[in-house]
Short mmCIF file of C-alpha atoms in Angstrom, two decimals:
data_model
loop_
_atom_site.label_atom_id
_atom_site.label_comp_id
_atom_site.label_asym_id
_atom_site.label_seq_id
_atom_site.Cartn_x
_atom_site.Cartn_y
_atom_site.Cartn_z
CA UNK A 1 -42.31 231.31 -46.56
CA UNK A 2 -40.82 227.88 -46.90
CA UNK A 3 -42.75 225.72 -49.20
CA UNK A 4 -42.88 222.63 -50.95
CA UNK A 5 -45.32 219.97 -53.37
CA UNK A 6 -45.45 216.40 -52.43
CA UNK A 7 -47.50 213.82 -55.03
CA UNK A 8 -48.46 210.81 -53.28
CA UNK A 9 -50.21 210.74 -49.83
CA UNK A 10 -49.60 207.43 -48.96
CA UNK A 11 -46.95 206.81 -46.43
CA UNK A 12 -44.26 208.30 -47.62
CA UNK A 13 -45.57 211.49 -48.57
CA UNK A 14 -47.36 211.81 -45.14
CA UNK A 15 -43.93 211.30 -43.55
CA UNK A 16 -42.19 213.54 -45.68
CA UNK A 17 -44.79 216.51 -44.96
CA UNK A 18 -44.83 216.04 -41.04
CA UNK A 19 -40.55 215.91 -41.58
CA UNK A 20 -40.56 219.04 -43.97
CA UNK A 21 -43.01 220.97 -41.15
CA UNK A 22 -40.20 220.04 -38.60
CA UNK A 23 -38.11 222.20 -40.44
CA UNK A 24 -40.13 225.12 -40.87
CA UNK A 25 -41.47 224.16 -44.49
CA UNK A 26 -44.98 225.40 -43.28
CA UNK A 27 -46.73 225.44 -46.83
CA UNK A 28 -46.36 222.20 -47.73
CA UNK A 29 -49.64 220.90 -50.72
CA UNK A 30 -49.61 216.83 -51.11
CA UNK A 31 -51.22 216.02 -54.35
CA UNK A 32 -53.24 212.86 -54.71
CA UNK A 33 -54.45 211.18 -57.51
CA UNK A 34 -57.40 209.40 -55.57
CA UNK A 35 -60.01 210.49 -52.62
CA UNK A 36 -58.16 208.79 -49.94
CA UNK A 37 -54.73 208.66 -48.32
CA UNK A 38 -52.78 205.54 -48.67
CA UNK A 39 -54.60 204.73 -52.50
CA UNK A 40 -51.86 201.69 -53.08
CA UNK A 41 -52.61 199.86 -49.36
CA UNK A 42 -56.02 200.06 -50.60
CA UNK A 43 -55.75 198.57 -53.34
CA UNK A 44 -53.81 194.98 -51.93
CA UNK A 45 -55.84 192.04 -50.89
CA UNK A 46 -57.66 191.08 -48.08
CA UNK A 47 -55.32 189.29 -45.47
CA UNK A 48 -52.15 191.22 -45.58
CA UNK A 49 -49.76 191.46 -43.13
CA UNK A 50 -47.25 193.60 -42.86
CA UNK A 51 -43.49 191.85 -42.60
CA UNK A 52 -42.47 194.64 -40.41
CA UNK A 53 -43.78 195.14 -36.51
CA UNK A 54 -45.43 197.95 -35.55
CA UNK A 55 -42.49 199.52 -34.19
CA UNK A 56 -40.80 199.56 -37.42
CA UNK A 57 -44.38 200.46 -39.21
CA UNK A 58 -45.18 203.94 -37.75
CA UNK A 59 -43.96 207.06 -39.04
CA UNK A 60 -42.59 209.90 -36.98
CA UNK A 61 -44.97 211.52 -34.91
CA UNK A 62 -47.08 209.47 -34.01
CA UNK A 63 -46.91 206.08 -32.45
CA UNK A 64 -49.32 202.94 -33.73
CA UNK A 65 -51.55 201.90 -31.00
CA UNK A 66 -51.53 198.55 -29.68
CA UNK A 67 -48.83 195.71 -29.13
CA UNK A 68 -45.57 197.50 -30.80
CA UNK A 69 -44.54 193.64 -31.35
CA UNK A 70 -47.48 192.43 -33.60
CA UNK A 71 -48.28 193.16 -37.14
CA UNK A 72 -50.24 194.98 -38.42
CA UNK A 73 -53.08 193.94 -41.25
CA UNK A 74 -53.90 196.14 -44.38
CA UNK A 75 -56.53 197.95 -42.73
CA UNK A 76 -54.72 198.58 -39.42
CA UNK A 77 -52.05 200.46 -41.54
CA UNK A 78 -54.93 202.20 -43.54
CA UNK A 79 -56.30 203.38 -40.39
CA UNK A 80 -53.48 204.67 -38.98
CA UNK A 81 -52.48 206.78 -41.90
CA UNK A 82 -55.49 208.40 -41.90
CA UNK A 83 -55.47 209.00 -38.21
CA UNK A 84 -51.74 210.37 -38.84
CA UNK A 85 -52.84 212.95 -41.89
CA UNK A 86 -56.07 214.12 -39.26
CA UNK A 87 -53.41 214.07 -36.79
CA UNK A 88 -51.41 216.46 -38.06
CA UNK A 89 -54.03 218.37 -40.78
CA UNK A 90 -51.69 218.07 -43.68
CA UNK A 91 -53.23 220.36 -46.65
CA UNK A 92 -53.86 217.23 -49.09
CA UNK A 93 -55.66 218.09 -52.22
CA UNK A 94 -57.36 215.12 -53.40
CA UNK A 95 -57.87 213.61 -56.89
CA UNK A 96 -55.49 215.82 -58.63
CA UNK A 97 -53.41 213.15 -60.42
CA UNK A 98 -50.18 214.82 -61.64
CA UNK A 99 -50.11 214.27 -65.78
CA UNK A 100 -46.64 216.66 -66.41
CA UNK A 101 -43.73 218.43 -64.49
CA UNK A 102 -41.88 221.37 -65.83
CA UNK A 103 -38.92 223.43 -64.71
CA UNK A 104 -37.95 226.86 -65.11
CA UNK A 105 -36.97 229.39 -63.50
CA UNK A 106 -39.76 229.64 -61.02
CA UNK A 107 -39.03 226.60 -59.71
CA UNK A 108 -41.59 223.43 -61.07
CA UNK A 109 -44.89 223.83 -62.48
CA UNK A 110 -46.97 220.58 -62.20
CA UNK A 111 -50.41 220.12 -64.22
CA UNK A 112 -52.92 217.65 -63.39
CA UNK A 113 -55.67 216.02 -65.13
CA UNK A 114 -58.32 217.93 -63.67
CA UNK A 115 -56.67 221.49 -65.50
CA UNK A 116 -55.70 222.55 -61.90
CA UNK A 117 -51.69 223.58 -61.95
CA UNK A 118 -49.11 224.19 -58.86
CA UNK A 119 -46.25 225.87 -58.85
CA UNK A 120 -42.92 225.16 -56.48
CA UNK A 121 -39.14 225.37 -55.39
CA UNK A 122 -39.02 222.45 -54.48
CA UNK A 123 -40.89 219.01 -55.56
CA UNK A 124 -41.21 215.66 -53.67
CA UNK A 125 -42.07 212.70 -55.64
CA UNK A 126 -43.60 210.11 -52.86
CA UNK A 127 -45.80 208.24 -55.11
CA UNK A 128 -44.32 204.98 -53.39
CA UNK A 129 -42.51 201.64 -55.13
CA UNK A 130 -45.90 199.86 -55.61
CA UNK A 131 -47.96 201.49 -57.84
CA UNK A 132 -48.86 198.91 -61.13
CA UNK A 133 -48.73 195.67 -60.38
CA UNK A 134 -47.21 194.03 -62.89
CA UNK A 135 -49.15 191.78 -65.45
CA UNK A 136 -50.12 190.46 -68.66
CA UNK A 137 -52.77 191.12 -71.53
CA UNK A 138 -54.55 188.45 -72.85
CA UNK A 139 -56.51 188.50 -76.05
CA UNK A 140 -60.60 187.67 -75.84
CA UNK A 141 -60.21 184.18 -76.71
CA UNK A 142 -57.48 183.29 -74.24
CA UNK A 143 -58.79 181.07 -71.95
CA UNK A 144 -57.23 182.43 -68.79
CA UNK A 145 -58.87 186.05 -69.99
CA UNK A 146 -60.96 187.50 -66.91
CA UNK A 147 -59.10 184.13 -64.80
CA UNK A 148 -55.97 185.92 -64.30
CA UNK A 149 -55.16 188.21 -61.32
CA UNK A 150 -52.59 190.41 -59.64
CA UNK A 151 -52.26 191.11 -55.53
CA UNK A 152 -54.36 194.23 -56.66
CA UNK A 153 -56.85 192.48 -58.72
CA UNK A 154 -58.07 189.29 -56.80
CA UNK A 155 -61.23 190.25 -54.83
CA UNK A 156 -62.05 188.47 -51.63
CA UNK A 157 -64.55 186.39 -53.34
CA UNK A 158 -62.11 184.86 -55.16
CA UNK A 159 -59.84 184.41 -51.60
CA UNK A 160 -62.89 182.32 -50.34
CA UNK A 161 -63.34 180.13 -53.47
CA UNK A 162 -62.91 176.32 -53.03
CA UNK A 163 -62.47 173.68 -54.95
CA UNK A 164 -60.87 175.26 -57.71
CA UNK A 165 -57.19 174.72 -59.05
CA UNK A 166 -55.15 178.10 -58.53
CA UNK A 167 -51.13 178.88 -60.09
CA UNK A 168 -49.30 181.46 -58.09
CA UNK A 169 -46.86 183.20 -60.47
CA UNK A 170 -44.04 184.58 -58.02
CA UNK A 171 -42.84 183.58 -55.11
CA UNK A 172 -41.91 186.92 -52.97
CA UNK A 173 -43.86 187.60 -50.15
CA UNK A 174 -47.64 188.69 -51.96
CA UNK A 175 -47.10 185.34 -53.67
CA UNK A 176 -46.58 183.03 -51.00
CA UNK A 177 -49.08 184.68 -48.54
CA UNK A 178 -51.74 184.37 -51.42
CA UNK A 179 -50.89 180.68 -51.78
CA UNK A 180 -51.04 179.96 -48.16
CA UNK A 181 -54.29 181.11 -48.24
CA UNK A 182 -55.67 179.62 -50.77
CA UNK A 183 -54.76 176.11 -50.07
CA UNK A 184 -56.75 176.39 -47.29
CA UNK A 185 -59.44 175.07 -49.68
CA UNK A 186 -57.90 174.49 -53.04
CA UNK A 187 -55.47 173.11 -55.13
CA UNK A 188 -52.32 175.54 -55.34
CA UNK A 189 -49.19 175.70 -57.26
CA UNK A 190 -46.62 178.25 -56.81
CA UNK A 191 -43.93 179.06 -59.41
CA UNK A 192 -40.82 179.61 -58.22
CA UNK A 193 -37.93 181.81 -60.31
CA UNK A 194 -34.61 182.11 -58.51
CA UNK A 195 -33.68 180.69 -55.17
CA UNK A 196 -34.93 182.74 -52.35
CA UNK A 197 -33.08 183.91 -49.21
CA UNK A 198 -35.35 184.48 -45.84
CA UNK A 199 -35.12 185.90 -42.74
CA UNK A 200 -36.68 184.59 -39.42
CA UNK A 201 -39.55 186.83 -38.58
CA UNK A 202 -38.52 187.01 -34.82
CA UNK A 203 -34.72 186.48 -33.37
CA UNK A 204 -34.09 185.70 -29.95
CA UNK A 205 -37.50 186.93 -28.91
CA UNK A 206 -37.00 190.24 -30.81
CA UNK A 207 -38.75 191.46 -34.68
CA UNK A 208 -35.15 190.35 -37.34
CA UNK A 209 -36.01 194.05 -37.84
CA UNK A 210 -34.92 194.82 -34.14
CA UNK A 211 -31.72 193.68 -34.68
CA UNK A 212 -31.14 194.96 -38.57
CA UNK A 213 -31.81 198.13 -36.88
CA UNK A 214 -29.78 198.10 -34.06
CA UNK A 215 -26.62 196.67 -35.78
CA UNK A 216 -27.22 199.36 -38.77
CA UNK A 217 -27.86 197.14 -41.20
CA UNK A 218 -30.84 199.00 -42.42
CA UNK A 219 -29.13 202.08 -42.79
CA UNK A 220 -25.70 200.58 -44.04
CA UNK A 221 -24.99 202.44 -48.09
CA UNK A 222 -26.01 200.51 -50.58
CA UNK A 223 -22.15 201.19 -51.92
CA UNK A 224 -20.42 198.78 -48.96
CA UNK A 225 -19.40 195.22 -50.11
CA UNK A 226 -22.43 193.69 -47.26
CA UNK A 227 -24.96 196.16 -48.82
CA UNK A 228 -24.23 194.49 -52.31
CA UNK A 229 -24.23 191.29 -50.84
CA UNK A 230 -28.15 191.87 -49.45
CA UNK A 231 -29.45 193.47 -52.45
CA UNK A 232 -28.34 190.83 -54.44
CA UNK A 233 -29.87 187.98 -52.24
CA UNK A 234 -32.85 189.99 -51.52
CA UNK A 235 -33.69 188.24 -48.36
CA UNK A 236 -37.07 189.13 -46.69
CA UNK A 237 -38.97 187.38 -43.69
CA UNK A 238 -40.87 184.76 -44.60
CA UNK A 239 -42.56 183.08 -41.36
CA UNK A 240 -45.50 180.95 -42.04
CA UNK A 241 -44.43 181.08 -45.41
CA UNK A 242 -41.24 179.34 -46.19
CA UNK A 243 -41.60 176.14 -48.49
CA UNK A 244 -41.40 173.24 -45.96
CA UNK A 245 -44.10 175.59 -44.27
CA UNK A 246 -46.06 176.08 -47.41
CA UNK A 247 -45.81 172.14 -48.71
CA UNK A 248 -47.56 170.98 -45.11
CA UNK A 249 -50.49 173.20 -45.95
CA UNK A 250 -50.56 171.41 -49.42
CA UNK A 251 -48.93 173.74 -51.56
CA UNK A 252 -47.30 171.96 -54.43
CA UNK A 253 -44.16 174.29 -56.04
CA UNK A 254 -43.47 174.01 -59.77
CA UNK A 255 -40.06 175.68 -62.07
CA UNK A 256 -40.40 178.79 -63.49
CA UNK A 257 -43.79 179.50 -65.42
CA UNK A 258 -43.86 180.87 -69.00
CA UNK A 259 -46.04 183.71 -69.51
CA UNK A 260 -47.01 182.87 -73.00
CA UNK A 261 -48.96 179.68 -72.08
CA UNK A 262 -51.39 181.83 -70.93
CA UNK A 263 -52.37 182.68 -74.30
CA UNK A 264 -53.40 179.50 -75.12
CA UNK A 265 -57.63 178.96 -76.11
CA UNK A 266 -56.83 175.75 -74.27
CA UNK A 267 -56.18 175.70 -69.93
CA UNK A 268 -52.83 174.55 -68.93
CA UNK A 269 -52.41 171.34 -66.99
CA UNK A 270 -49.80 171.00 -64.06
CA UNK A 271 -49.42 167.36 -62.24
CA UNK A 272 -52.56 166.33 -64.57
CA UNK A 273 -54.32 169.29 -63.12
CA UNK A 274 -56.15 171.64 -65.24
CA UNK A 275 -55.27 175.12 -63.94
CA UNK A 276 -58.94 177.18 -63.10
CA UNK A 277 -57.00 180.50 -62.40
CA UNK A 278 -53.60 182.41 -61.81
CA UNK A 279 -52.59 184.94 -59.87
CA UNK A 280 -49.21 187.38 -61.24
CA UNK A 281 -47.27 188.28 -58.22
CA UNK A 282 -43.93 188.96 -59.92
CA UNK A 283 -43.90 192.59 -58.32
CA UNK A 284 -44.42 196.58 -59.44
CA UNK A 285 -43.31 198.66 -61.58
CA UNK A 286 -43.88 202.54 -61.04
CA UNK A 287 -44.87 205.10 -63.85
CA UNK A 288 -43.05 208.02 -64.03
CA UNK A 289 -43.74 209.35 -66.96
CA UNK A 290 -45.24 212.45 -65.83
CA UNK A 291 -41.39 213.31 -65.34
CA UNK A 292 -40.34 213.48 -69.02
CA UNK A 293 -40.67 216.61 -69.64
CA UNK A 294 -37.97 217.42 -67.03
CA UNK A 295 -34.90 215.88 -68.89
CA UNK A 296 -34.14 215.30 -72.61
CA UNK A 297 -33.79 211.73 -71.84
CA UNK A 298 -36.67 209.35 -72.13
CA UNK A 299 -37.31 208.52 -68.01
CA UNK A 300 -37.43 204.48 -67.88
CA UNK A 301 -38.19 202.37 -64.90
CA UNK A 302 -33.89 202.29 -64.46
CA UNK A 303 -33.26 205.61 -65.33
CA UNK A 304 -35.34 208.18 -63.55
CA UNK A 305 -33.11 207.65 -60.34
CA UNK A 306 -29.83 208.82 -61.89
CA UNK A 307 -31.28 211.05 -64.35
CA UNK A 308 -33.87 213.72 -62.28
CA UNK A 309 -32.90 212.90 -59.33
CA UNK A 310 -29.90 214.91 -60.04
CA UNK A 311 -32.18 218.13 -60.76
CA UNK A 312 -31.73 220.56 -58.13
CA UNK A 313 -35.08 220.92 -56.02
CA UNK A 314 -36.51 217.27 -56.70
CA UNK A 315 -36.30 214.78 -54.47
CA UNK A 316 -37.53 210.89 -54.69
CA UNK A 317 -38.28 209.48 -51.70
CA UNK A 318 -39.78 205.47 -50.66
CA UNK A 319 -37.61 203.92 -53.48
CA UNK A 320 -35.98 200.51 -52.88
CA UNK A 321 -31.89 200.92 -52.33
CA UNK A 322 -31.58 204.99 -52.60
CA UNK A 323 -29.15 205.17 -50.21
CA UNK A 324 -29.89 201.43 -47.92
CA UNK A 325 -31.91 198.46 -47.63
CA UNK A 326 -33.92 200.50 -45.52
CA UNK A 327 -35.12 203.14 -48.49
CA UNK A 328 -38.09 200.77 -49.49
CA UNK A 329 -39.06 200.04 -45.42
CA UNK A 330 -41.28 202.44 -44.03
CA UNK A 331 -39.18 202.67 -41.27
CA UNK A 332 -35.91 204.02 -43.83
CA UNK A 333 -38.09 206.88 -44.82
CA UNK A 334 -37.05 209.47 -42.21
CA UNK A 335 -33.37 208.44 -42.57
CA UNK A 336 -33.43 208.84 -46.44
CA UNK A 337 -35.31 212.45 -45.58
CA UNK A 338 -32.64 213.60 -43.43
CA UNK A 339 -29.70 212.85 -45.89
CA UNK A 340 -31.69 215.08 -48.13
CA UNK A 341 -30.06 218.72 -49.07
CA UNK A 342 -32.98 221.03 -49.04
CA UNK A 343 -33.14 224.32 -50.33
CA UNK A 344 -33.96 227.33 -48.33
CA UNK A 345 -37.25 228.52 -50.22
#
């Protein structure tokens, strides 16, 4: 019988296990580390929005419900993915965090921290490009200890405050949504780093996603000269939240933030403010150090992508610019699946 492991159940490894049953991979086991499906949606703060409609937010199989045009909030999305896993009664196991990965010649033996260990052909690693949120340890008598955050971290009680002086480190998408709503009743500053490129959210009545999708542009390889030119500019949609946007609600923008002066005993002062609390949104990094024992090389952050990816029977899946633009977008999933060479197993 065809059969396969998948470790992550969040959106990508639901996808991947309703495409792999589509092509008669009928024992397909999706190892999760937690007790739910989509663990890193979860986790993000109260208020997100997707920057992708829910036409370009579903996976395949199953439609979202509602207004195809709007977009959908945290919890919509949570919803859905667990109406798409009862949808399709996927065999998840949950809380069976994958610790190591071997090969030999029965194919890949994976042991998790419970003592529990699977064997399989063929292994799909869909543990997603968000999984740590990247941040920074602070000694006891820092004065910023317990006052800094990530889009993970901050509670909604925190969201609500008022009054209170707040720096936004980073100014992608998590960081300028979080200031927006902040300033609502407080004091923000948000740190920019390099110059940022945007999209408009909608374009000639139609999602920018619409017509990224319809011209290819999603899908185009990350090897041709416009690819290059995208990665490098990074642009995303930023509607609501782009700076003339964000300075009317009262957001004040500030250079490039050093790290370090959070160590400080003593608060740091911007415009003759003294800052209360910050918020790190300078993006994720993933962990896959579970896969070291699959290569002699050390697996980095950089490296795991050309180094096992290359192993015959794993696959990586949901990782920004494997083949497009469109290999971090939930909607490039099932195109990065089907340029996949599976083995007959």
């Amino acid at each position: 019988m065809k059969q396969a492991i998948i470790v992550g159940a969040g959106h990508a490894g639901l996808a991947t296990a309703y495409l792999l049953k589509q092509k008669g991979y009928h024992e397909v086991i999706i190892l999760e580390a937690s007790s739910e499906v989509g663990s890193a949606w979860r986790k993000r703060y109260e208020g997100l929005a997707l920057f992708t409609s829910k036409r370009y937010s579903q996976l395949p199989g199953l439609k979202m419900t509602g207004n195809v045009n709007e977009y959908p909030t945290k919890q919509e999305f949570i919803d859905y993915l667990k109406q798409y896993a009862d949808n399709f009664q996927f065999d998840i196991r949950f809380c069976r965090k994958v610790i190591d990965a071997r090969k030999d010649a029965n194919g890949f033996t994976l042991s998790c921290e419970n003592g529990e260990t699977y064997i399989s052909k063929m292994l799909f690693v869909c543990t997603g490009a968000f999984q740590i949120a990247n941040n920074l340890h602070l000694n006891n008598n820092a004065f910023y200890q317990n006052r800094v955050f990530t889009p993970e971290s901050i509670g909604n009680r925190h969201l609500t405050c008022k009054n209170e002086n707040w720096l936004v480190i980073g100014d992608g998408a998590s960081g300028r949504q979080l200031a927006k709503m902040l300033a609502k009743n407080n004091r923000v500053f948000l740190s920019s780093g390099k110059l940022r490129s945007f999209l408009p959210q909608r374009l000639f009545g139609k999602d920018v996603f619409f017509w990224l999708d319809k011209f290819g542009i999603t899908r185009l390889d990350k090897h041709h000269w416009l690819a290059k030119r995208i990665q490098k500019s990074d642009p995303f949609p930023a509607d609501g939240i782009g700076n003339n946007q964000l300075i009317k609600v009262g957001v004040m923008f500030c250079k490039r933030f050093d790290l370090n002066k959070l160590m400080s005993e003593e608060p740091v002062t911007l415009a003759g403010q003294s800052i209360d609390k910050v918020i790190i949104a300078t993006g994720y990094k993933n962990d896959f150090s579970w896969l070291n024992n699959l290569t002699t090389e050390k697996v980095g952050e950089q490296s795991v992508l050309n180094t096992v990816s290359k192993i015959s029977g794993l696959y990586i899946l949901s990782q920004p610019w494997l083949s497009s633009r469109g290999s971090g977008l939930i909607m490039g999933i099932e195109h990065d699946f089907n340029l996949l060479d599976l083995l007959e197993c």
